[in-house]
Backbone as JSON Lines, residues from 0, in Angstrom:
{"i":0,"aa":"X","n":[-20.14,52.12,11.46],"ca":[-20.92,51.11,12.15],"c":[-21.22,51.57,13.56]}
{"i":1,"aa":"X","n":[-22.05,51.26,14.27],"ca":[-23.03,51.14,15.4],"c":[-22.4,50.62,16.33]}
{"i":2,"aa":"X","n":[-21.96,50.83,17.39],"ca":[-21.44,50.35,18.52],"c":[-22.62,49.56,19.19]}
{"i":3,"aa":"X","n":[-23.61,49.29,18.63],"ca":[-24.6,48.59,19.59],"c":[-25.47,47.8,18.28]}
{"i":4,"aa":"X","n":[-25.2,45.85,19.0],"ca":[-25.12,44.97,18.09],"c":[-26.67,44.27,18.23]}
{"i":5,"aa":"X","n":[-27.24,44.96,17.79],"ca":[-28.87,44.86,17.43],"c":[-28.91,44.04,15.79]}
{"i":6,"aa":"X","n":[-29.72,43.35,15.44],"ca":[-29.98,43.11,14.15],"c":[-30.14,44.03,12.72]}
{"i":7,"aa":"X","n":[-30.84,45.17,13.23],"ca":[-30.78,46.44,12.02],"c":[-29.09,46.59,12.03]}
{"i":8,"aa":"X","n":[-28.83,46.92,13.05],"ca":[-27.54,47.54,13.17],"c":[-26.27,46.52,12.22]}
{"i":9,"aa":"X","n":[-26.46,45.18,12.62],"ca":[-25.48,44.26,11.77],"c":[-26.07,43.92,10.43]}
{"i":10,"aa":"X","n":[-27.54,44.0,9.93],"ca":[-27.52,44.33,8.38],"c":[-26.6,45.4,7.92]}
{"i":11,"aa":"X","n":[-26.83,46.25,8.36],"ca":[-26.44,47.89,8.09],"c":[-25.06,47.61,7.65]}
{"i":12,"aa":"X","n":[-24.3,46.81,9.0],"ca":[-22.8,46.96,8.76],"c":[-22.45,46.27,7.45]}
{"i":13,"aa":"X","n":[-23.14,44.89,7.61],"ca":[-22.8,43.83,6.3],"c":[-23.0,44.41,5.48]}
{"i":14,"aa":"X","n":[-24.21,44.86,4.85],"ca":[-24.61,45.88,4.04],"c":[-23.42,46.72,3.45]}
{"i":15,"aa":"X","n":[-22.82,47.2,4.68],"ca":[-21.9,48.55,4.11],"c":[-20.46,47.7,3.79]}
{"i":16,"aa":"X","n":[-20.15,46.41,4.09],"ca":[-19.29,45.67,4.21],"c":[-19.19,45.3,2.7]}
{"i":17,"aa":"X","n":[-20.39,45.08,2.01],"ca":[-20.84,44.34,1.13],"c":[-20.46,45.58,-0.17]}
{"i":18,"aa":"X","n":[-20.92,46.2,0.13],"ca":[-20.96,47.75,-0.83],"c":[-19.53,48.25,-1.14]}
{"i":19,"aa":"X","n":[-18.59,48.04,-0.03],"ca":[-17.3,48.58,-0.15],"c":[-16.32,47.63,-0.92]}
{"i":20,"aa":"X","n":[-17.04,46.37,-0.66],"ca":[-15.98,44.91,-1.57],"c":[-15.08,44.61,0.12]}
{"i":21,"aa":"X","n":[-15.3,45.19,0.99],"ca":[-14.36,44.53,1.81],"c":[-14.84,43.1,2.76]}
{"i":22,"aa":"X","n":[-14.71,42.25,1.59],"ca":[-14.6,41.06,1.7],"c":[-14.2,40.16,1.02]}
{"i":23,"aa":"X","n":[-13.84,38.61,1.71],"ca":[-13.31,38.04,0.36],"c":[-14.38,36.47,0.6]}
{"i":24,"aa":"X","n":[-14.69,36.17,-0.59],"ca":[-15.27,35.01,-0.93],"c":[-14.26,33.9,-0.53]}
{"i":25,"aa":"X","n":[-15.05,32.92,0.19],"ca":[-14.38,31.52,0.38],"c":[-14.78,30.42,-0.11]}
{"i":26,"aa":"X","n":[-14.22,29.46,-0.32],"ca":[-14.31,28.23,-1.04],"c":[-14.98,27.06,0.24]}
{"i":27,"aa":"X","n":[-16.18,26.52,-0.06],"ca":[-16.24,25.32,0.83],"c":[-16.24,24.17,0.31]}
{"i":28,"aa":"X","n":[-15.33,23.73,1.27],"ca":[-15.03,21.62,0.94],"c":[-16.28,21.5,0.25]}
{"i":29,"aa":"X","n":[-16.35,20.02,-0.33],"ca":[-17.39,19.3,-0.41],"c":[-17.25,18.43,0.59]}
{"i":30,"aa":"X","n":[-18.32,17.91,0.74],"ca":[-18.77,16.36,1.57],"c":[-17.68,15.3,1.51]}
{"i":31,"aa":"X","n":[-17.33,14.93,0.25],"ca":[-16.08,14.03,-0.17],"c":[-15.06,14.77,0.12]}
{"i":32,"aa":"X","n":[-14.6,16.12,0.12],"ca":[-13.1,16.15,0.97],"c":[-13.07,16.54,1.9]}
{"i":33,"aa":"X","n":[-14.41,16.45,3.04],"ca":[-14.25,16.47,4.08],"c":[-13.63,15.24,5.16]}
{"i":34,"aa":"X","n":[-14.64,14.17,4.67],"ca":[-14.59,12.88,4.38],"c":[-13.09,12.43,4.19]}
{"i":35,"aa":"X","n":[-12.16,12.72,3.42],"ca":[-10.42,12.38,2.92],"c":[-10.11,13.21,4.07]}
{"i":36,"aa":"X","n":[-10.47,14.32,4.39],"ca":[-9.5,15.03,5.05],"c":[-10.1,14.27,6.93]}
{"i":37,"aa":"X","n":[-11.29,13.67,6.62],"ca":[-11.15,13.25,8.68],"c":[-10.53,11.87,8.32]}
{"i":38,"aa":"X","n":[-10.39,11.23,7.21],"ca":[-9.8,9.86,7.27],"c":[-8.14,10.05,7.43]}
{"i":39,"aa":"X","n":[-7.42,11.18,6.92],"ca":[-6.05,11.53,6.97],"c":[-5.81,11.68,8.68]}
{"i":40,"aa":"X","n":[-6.92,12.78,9.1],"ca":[-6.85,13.11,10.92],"c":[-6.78,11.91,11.76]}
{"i":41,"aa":"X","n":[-8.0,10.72,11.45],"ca":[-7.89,10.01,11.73],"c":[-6.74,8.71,12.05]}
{"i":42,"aa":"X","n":[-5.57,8.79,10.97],"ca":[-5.01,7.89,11.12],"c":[-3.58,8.85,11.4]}
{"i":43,"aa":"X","n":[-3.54,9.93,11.4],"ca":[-2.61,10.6,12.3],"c":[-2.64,10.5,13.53]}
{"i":44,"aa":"X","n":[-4.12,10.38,14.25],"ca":[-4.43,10.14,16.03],"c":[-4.22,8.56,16.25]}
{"i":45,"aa":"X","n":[-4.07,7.6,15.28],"ca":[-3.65,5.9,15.2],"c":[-2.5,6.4,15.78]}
{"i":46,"aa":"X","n":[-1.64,6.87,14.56],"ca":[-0.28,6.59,14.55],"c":[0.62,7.49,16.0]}
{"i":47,"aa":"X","n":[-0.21,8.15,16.38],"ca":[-0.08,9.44,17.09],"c":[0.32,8.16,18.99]}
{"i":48,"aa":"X","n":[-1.26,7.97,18.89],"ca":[-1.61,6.79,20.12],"c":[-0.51,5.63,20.14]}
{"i":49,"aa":"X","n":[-0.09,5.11,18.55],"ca":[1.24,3.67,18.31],"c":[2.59,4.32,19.0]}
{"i":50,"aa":"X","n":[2.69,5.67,18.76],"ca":[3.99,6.21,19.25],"c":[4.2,6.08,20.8]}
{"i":51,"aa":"X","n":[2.86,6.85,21.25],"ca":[3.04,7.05,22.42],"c":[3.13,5.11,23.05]}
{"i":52,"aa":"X","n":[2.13,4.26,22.91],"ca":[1.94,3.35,23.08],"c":[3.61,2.6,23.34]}
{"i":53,"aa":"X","n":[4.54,2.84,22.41],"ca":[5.49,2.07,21.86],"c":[6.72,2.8,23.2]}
{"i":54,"aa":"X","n":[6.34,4.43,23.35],"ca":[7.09,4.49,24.15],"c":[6.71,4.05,25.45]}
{"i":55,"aa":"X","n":[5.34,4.01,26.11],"ca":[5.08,3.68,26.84],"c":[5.71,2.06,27.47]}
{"i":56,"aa":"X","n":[5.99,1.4,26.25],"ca":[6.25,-0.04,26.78],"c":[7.46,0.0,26.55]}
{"i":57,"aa":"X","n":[8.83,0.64,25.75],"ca":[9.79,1.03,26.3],"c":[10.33,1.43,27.48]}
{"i":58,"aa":"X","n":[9.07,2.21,27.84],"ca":[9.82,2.83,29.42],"c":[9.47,2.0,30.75]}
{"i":59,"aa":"X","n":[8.27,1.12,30.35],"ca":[8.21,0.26,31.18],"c":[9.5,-1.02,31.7]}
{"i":60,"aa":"X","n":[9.63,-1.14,29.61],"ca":[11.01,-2.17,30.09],"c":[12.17,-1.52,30.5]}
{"i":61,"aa":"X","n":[12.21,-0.16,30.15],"ca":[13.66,0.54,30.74],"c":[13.54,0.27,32.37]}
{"i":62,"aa":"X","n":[12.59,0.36,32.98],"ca":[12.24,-0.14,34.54],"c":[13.01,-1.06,34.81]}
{"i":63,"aa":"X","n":[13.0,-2.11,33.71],"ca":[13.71,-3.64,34.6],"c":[14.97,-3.86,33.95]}
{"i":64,"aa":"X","n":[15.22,-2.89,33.16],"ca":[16.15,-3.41,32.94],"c":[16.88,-3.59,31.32]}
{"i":65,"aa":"X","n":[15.3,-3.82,30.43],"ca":[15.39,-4.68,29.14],"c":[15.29,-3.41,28.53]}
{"i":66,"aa":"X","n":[15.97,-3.2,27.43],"ca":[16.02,-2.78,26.29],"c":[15.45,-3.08,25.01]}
{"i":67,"aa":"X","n":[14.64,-2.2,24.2],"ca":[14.07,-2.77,22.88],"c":[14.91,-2.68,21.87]}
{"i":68,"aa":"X","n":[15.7,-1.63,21.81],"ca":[16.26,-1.12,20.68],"c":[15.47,-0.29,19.56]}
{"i":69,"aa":"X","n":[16.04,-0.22,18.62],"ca":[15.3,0.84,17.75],"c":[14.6,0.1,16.6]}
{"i":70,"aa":"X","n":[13.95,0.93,15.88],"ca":[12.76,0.75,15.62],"c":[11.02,0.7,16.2]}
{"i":71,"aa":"X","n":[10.22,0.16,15.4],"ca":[9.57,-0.31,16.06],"c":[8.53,-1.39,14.77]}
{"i":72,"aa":"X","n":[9.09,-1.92,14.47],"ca":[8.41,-3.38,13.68],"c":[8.45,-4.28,14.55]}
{"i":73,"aa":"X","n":[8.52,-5.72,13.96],"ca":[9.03,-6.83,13.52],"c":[9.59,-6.91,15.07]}
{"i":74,"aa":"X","n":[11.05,-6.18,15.07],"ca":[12.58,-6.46,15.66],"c":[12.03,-5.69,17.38]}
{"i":75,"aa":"X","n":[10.97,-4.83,17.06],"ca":[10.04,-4.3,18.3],"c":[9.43,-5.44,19.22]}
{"i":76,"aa":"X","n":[8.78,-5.78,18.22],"ca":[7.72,-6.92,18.93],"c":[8.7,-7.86,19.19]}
{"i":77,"aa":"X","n":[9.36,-8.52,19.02],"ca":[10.21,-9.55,19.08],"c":[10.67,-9.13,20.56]}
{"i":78,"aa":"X","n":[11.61,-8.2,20.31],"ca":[12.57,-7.99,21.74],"c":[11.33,-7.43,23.59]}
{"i":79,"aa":"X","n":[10.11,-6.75,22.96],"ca":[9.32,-7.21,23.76],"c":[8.8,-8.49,24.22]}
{"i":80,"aa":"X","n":[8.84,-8.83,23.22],"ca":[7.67,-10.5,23.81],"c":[9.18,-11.11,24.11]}
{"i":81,"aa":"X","n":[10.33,-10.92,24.41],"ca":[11.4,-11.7,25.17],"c":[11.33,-10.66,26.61]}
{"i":82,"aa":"X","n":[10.89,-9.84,26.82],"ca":[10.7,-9.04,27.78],"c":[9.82,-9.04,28.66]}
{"i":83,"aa":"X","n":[9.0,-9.79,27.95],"ca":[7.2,-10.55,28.51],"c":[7.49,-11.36,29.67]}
{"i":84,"aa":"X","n":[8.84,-11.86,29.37],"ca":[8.65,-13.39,30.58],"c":[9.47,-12.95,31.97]}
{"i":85,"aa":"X","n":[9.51,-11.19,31.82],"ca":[10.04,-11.1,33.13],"c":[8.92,-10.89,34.17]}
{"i":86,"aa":"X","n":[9.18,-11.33,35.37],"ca":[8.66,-11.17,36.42],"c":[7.4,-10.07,36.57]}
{"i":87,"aa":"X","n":[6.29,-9.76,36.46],"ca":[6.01,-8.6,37.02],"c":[5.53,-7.47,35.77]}
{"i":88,"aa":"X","n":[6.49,-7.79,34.73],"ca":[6.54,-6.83,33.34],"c":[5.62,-7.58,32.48]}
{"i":89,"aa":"X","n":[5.68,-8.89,32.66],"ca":[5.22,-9.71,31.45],"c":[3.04,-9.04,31.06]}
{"i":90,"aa":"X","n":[2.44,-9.07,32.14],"ca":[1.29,-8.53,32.11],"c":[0.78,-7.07,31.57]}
{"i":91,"aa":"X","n":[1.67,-6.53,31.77],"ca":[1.38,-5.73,31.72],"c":[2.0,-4.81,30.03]}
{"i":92,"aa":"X","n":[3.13,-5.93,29.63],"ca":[3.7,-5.52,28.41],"c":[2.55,-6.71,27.53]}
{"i":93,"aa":"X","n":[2.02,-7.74,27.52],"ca":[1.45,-8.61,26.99],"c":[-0.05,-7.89,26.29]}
{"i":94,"aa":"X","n":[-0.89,-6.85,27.83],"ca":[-2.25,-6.15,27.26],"c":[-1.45,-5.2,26.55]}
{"i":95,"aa":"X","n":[-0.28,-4.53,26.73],"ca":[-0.39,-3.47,25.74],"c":[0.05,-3.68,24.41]}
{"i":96,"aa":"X","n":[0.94,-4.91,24.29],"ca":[1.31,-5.72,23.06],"c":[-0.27,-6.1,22.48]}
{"i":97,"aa":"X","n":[-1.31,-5.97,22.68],"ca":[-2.62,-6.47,22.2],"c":[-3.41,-5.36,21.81]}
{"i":98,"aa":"X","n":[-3.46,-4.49,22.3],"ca":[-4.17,-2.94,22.08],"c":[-3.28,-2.38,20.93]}
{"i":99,"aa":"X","n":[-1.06,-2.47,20.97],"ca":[-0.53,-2.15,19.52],"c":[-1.01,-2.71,18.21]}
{"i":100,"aa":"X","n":[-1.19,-3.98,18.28],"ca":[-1.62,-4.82,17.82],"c":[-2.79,-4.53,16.59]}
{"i":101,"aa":"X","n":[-3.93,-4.25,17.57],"ca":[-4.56,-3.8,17.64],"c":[-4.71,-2.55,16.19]}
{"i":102,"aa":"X","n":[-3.7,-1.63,16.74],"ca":[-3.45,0.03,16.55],"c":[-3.2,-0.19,14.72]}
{"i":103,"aa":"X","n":[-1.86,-1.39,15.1],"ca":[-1.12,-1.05,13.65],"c":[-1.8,-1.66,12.74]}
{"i":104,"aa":"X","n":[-3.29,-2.75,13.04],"ca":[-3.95,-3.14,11.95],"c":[-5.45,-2.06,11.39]}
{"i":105,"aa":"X","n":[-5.9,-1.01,12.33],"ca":[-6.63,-0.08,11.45],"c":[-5.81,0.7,10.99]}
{"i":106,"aa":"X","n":[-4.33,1.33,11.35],"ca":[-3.42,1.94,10.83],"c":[-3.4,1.68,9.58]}
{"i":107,"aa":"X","n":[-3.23,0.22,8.88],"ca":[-3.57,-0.42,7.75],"c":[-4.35,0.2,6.91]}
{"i":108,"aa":"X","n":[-5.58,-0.46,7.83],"ca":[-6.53,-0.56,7.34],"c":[-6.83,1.34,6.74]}
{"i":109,"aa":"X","n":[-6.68,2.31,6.97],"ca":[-6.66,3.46,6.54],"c":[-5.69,3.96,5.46]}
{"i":110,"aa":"X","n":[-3.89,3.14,5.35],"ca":[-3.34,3.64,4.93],"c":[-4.14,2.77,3.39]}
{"i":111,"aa":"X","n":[-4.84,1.96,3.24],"ca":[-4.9,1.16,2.14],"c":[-6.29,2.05,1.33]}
{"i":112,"aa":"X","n":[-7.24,2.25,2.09],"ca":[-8.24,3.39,1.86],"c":[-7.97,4.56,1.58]}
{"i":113,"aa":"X","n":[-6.86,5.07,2.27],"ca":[-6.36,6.2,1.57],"c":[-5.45,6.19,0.01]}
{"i":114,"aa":"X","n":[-4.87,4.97,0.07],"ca":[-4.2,4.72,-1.28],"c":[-5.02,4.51,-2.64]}
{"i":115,"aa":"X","n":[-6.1,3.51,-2.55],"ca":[-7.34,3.93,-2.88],"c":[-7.92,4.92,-3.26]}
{"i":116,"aa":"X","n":[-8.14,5.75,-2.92],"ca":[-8.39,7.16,-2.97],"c":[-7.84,7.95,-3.8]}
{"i":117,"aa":"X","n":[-6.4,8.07,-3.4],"ca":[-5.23,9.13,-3.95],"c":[-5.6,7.84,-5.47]}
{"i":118,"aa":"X","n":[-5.28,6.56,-5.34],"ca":[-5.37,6.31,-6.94],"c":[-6.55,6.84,-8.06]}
{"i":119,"aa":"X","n":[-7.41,7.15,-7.2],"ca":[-9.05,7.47,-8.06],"c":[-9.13,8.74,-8.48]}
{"i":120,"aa":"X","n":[-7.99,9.34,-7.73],"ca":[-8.3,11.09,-7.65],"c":[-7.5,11.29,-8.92]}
């Protein structure tokens, strides 16, 4: 090959690329598993944002004081929204309790579309 990347010159190479077999054929997605595969990405960057989110309002209450404990359901939300009525914390744990909120119902809403899916396949 040609050290100088002109158009004759990169037929030529492909050409000779082509002739020798040194290449290998690839497989492309279709449309539909492109589609499964940004809905999977997608709800990895949900769950990705709930984490951070969850620690975020942990560390806020570690500030004053309050503790959530582990998990993060049910027993999460609970020991926050008793964390709400402190002074100062309550605002600011209340919008982000609304944006989780928020998070864990398209979280849902994907894991149920994806189940869907995997059943059809």
């Amino acid at each position: 090959m040609k050290a100088n990347k002109t158009d004759p010159h990169d037929a030529a190479g492909l050409a000779q690329l082509a002739r020798t077999g040194f290449y290998k054929e690839v497989h492309v997605k279709s449309p539909g598993a492109h589609g499964v595969r940004s809905m999977i990405t997608a709800r990895d960057h949900l769950v990705e944002a709930r984490v951070r989110l969850n620690n975020m309002i942990r560390g806020l209450c570690a500030t004053f004081g309050c503790r959530a404990g582990v998990g993060q359901g049910k027993a999460f939300v609970a020991h926050i929204k008793e964390a709400s009525h402190v002074p100062g914390l309550g605002e600011a744990i209340t919008s982000l309790l609304t944006v989780r909120v928020q998070l864990v119902e398209q979280i849902k809403e994907l894991d149920l579309k994806l189940r869907m899916l995997a059943a059809q396949s």
